[in-house]
PDB file of C-alpha atoms in Angstrom:
ATOM      1  CA  UNK V   1     -85.021 -33.764 -10.579  1.00 91.00           C
ATOM      2  CA  UNK V   2     -82.610 -36.100  -8.813  1.00 91.00           C
ATOM      3  CA  UNK V   3     -81.551 -33.309  -6.485  1.00 89.00           C
ATOM      4  CA  UNK V   4     -85.162 -32.485  -5.643  1.00 93.00           C
ATOM      5  CA  UNK V   5     -85.972 -36.120  -4.926  1.00 94.00           C
ATOM      6  CA  UNK V   6     -82.915 -36.431  -2.695  1.00 91.00           C
ATOM      7  CA  UNK V   7     -83.896 -33.266  -0.809  1.00 91.00           C
ATOM      8  CA  UNK V   8     -87.377 -34.637  -0.180  1.00 94.00           C
ATOM      9  CA  UNK V   9     -85.975 -37.920   1.137  1.00 92.00           C
ATOM     10  CA  UNK V  10     -86.577 -40.116  -1.913  1.00 94.00           C
ATOM     11  CA  UNK V  11     -83.011 -41.410  -2.148  1.00 93.00           C
ATOM     12  CA  UNK V  12     -83.976 -44.443  -4.234  1.00 95.00           C
ATOM     13  CA  UNK V  13     -85.778 -42.318  -6.795  1.00 96.00           C
ATOM     14  CA  UNK V  14     -82.935 -39.797  -6.876  1.00 96.00           C
ATOM     15  CA  UNK V  15     -80.365 -42.526  -7.439  1.00 96.00           C
ATOM     16  CA  UNK V  16     -82.430 -43.994 -10.261  1.00 97.00           C
ATOM     17  CA  UNK V  17     -82.711 -40.599 -11.976  1.00 96.00           C
ATOM     18  CA  UNK V  18     -78.967 -39.929 -11.622  1.00 96.00           C
ATOM     19  CA  UNK V  19     -78.076 -43.346 -13.016  1.00 97.00           C
ATOM     20  CA  UNK V  20     -80.508 -42.929 -15.914  1.00 96.00           C
ATOM     21  CA  UNK V  21     -79.069 -39.496 -16.682  1.00 94.00           C
ATOM     22  CA  UNK V  22     -75.505 -40.795 -16.586  1.00 95.00           C
ATOM     23  CA  UNK V  23     -76.413 -43.673 -18.890  1.00 94.00           C
ATOM     24  CA  UNK V  24     -78.089 -41.338 -21.363  1.00 92.00           C
ATOM     25  CA  UNK V  25     -75.220 -38.849 -21.322  1.00 90.00           C
ATOM     26  CA  UNK V  26     -72.629 -41.594 -21.786  1.00 88.00           C
ATOM     27  CA  UNK V  27     -74.556 -42.996 -24.732  1.00 84.00           C
ATOM     28  CA  UNK V  28     -74.903 -39.777 -26.720  1.00 78.00           C
ATOM     29  CA  UNK V  29     -73.139 -39.753 -30.067  1.00 71.00           C
ATOM     30  CA  UNK V  30     -70.757 -36.803 -30.270  1.00 64.00           C
ATOM     31  CA  UNK V  31     -70.575 -36.512 -26.495  1.00 57.00           C
ATOM     32  CA  UNK V  32     -67.133 -34.939 -26.793  1.00 65.00           C
ATOM     33  CA  UNK V  33     -68.965 -31.598 -26.659  1.00 70.00           C
ATOM     34  CA  UNK V  34     -68.112 -29.588 -23.531  1.00 75.00           C
ATOM     35  CA  UNK V  35     -71.771 -29.205 -22.611  1.00 78.00           C
ATOM     36  CA  UNK V  36     -72.355 -32.939 -22.550  1.00 83.00           C
ATOM     37  CA  UNK V  37     -69.166 -33.534 -20.548  1.00 87.00           C
ATOM     38  CA  UNK V  38     -70.181 -30.876 -18.061  1.00 89.00           C
ATOM     39  CA  UNK V  39     -73.630 -32.394 -17.559  1.00 91.00           C
ATOM     40  CA  UNK V  40     -72.133 -35.871 -17.200  1.00 93.00           C
ATOM     41  CA  UNK V  41     -69.525 -34.717 -14.697  1.00 93.00           C
ATOM     42  CA  UNK V  42     -72.156 -32.925 -12.600  1.00 94.00           C
ATOM     43  CA  UNK V  43     -74.418 -35.981 -12.587  1.00 95.00           C
ATOM     44  CA  UNK V  44     -71.469 -38.157 -11.514  1.00 96.00           C
ATOM     45  CA  UNK V  45     -70.679 -35.796  -8.638  1.00 96.00           C
ATOM     46  CA  UNK V  46     -74.308 -35.573  -7.555  1.00 96.00           C
ATOM     47  CA  UNK V  47     -74.662 -39.354  -7.503  1.00 97.00           C
ATOM     48  CA  UNK V  48     -71.421 -39.651  -5.513  1.00 96.00           C
ATOM     49  CA  UNK V  49     -72.748 -37.090  -3.046  1.00 95.00           C
ATOM     50  CA  UNK V  50     -75.901 -39.156  -2.648  1.00 95.00           C
ATOM     51  CA  UNK V  51     -73.943 -42.387  -2.063  1.00 95.00           C
ATOM     52  CA  UNK V  52     -71.334 -41.155   0.391  1.00 92.00           C
ATOM     53  CA  UNK V  53     -73.603 -41.470   3.422  1.00 87.00           C
ATOM     54  CA  UNK V  54     -73.703 -45.268   2.975  1.00 92.00           C
ATOM     55  CA  UNK V  55     -70.394 -46.819   4.126  1.00 93.00           C
ATOM     56  CA  UNK V  56     -70.881 -49.817   1.807  1.00 95.00           C
ATOM     57  CA  UNK V  57     -71.090 -47.529  -1.229  1.00 95.00           C
ATOM     58  CA  UNK V  58     -68.266 -45.101  -0.530  1.00 95.00           C
ATOM     59  CA  UNK V  59     -65.842 -46.826  -2.902  1.00 95.00           C
ATOM     60  CA  UNK V  60     -68.315 -46.339  -5.742  1.00 97.00           C
ATOM     61  CA  UNK V  61     -68.689 -42.700  -4.685  1.00 96.00           C
ATOM     62  CA  UNK V  62     -64.897 -42.323  -4.793  1.00 95.00           C
ATOM     63  CA  UNK V  63     -64.765 -43.706  -8.359  1.00 97.00           C
ATOM     64  CA  UNK V  64     -67.583 -41.425  -9.496  1.00 97.00           C
ATOM     65  CA  UNK V  65     -65.774 -38.430  -8.015  1.00 96.00           C
ATOM     66  CA  UNK V  66     -62.555 -39.356  -9.837  1.00 95.00           C
ATOM     67  CA  UNK V  67     -64.373 -39.407 -13.164  1.00 95.00           C
ATOM     68  CA  UNK V  68     -66.149 -36.148 -12.414  1.00 95.00           C
ATOM     69  CA  UNK V  69     -62.905 -34.464 -11.388  1.00 94.00           C
ATOM     70  CA  UNK V  70     -61.160 -35.562 -14.573  1.00 93.00           C
ATOM     71  CA  UNK V  71     -63.981 -34.353 -16.830  1.00 91.00           C
ATOM     72  CA  UNK V  72     -64.208 -30.948 -15.162  1.00 91.00           C
ATOM     73  CA  UNK V  73     -60.432 -30.563 -15.184  1.00 91.00           C
ATOM     74  CA  UNK V  74     -60.229 -31.263 -18.925  1.00 85.00           C
ATOM     75  CA  UNK V  75     -62.505 -28.321 -19.640  1.00 85.00           C
ATOM     76  CA  UNK V  76     -61.070 -26.003 -16.987  1.00 88.00           C
ATOM     77  CA  UNK V  77     -64.296 -25.683 -15.000  1.00 89.00           C
ATOM     78  CA  UNK V  78     -62.665 -24.586 -11.761  1.00 89.00           C
ATOM     79  CA  UNK V  79     -65.908 -23.801  -9.953  1.00 90.00           C
ATOM     80  CA  UNK V  80     -67.089 -27.345 -10.627  1.00 91.00           C
ATOM     81  CA  UNK V  81     -63.693 -28.709  -9.559  1.00 91.00           C
ATOM     82  CA  UNK V  82     -64.286 -26.958  -6.254  1.00 92.00           C
ATOM     83  CA  UNK V  83     -67.663 -28.662  -5.899  1.00 92.00           C
ATOM     84  CA  UNK V  84     -66.095 -32.076  -6.573  1.00 94.00           C
ATOM     85  CA  UNK V  85     -63.313 -31.413  -4.058  1.00 93.00           C
ATOM     86  CA  UNK V  86     -65.863 -30.291  -1.458  1.00 93.00           C
ATOM     87  CA  UNK V  87     -67.781 -33.566  -1.938  1.00 93.00           C
ATOM     88  CA  UNK V  88     -64.501 -35.491  -1.769  1.00 93.00           C
ATOM     89  CA  UNK V  89     -63.765 -33.730   1.530  1.00 93.00           C
ATOM     90  CA  UNK V  90     -67.146 -34.842   2.882  1.00 92.00           C
ATOM     91  CA  UNK V  91     -66.347 -38.397   1.784  1.00 94.00           C
ATOM     92  CA  UNK V  92     -62.980 -38.354   3.520  1.00 92.00           C
ATOM     93  CA  UNK V  93     -64.509 -36.868   6.674  1.00 91.00           C
ATOM     94  CA  UNK V  94     -67.164 -39.609   6.684  1.00 90.00           C
ATOM     95  CA  UNK V  95     -64.319 -42.133   6.591  1.00 89.00           C
ATOM     96  CA  UNK V  96     -62.604 -40.464   9.568  1.00 87.00           C
ATOM     97  CA  UNK V  97     -59.865 -38.845   7.465  1.00 87.00           C
ATOM     98  CA  UNK V  98     -60.455 -35.359   8.864  1.00 76.00           C
ATOM     99  CA  UNK V  99     -56.875 -34.203   8.305  1.00 74.00           C
ATOM    100  CA  UNK V 100     -57.056 -34.874   4.542  1.00 67.00           C
TER     101      UNK V 100
END
């Protein structure tokens, strides 16, 4: 739902849904399950992707991406690692770090 809201231009609504999802996923008992970690890591990356267009929020996006990267790496989800690294590349490009 957050993705759909973001695509239709409702960035505020999308951010609220992502943050709610992250809060719920972090609060689940027994969240050590791979499925929960995967959902959490994807929500973290999606929120970071949403935030990276705002220069004042890029540091938060960077922190979200670090968490997402670590969670995906723990479970060996290499396709999702690629998605995180692609978003990180967009973040670095937005900051003028095109060579990184």
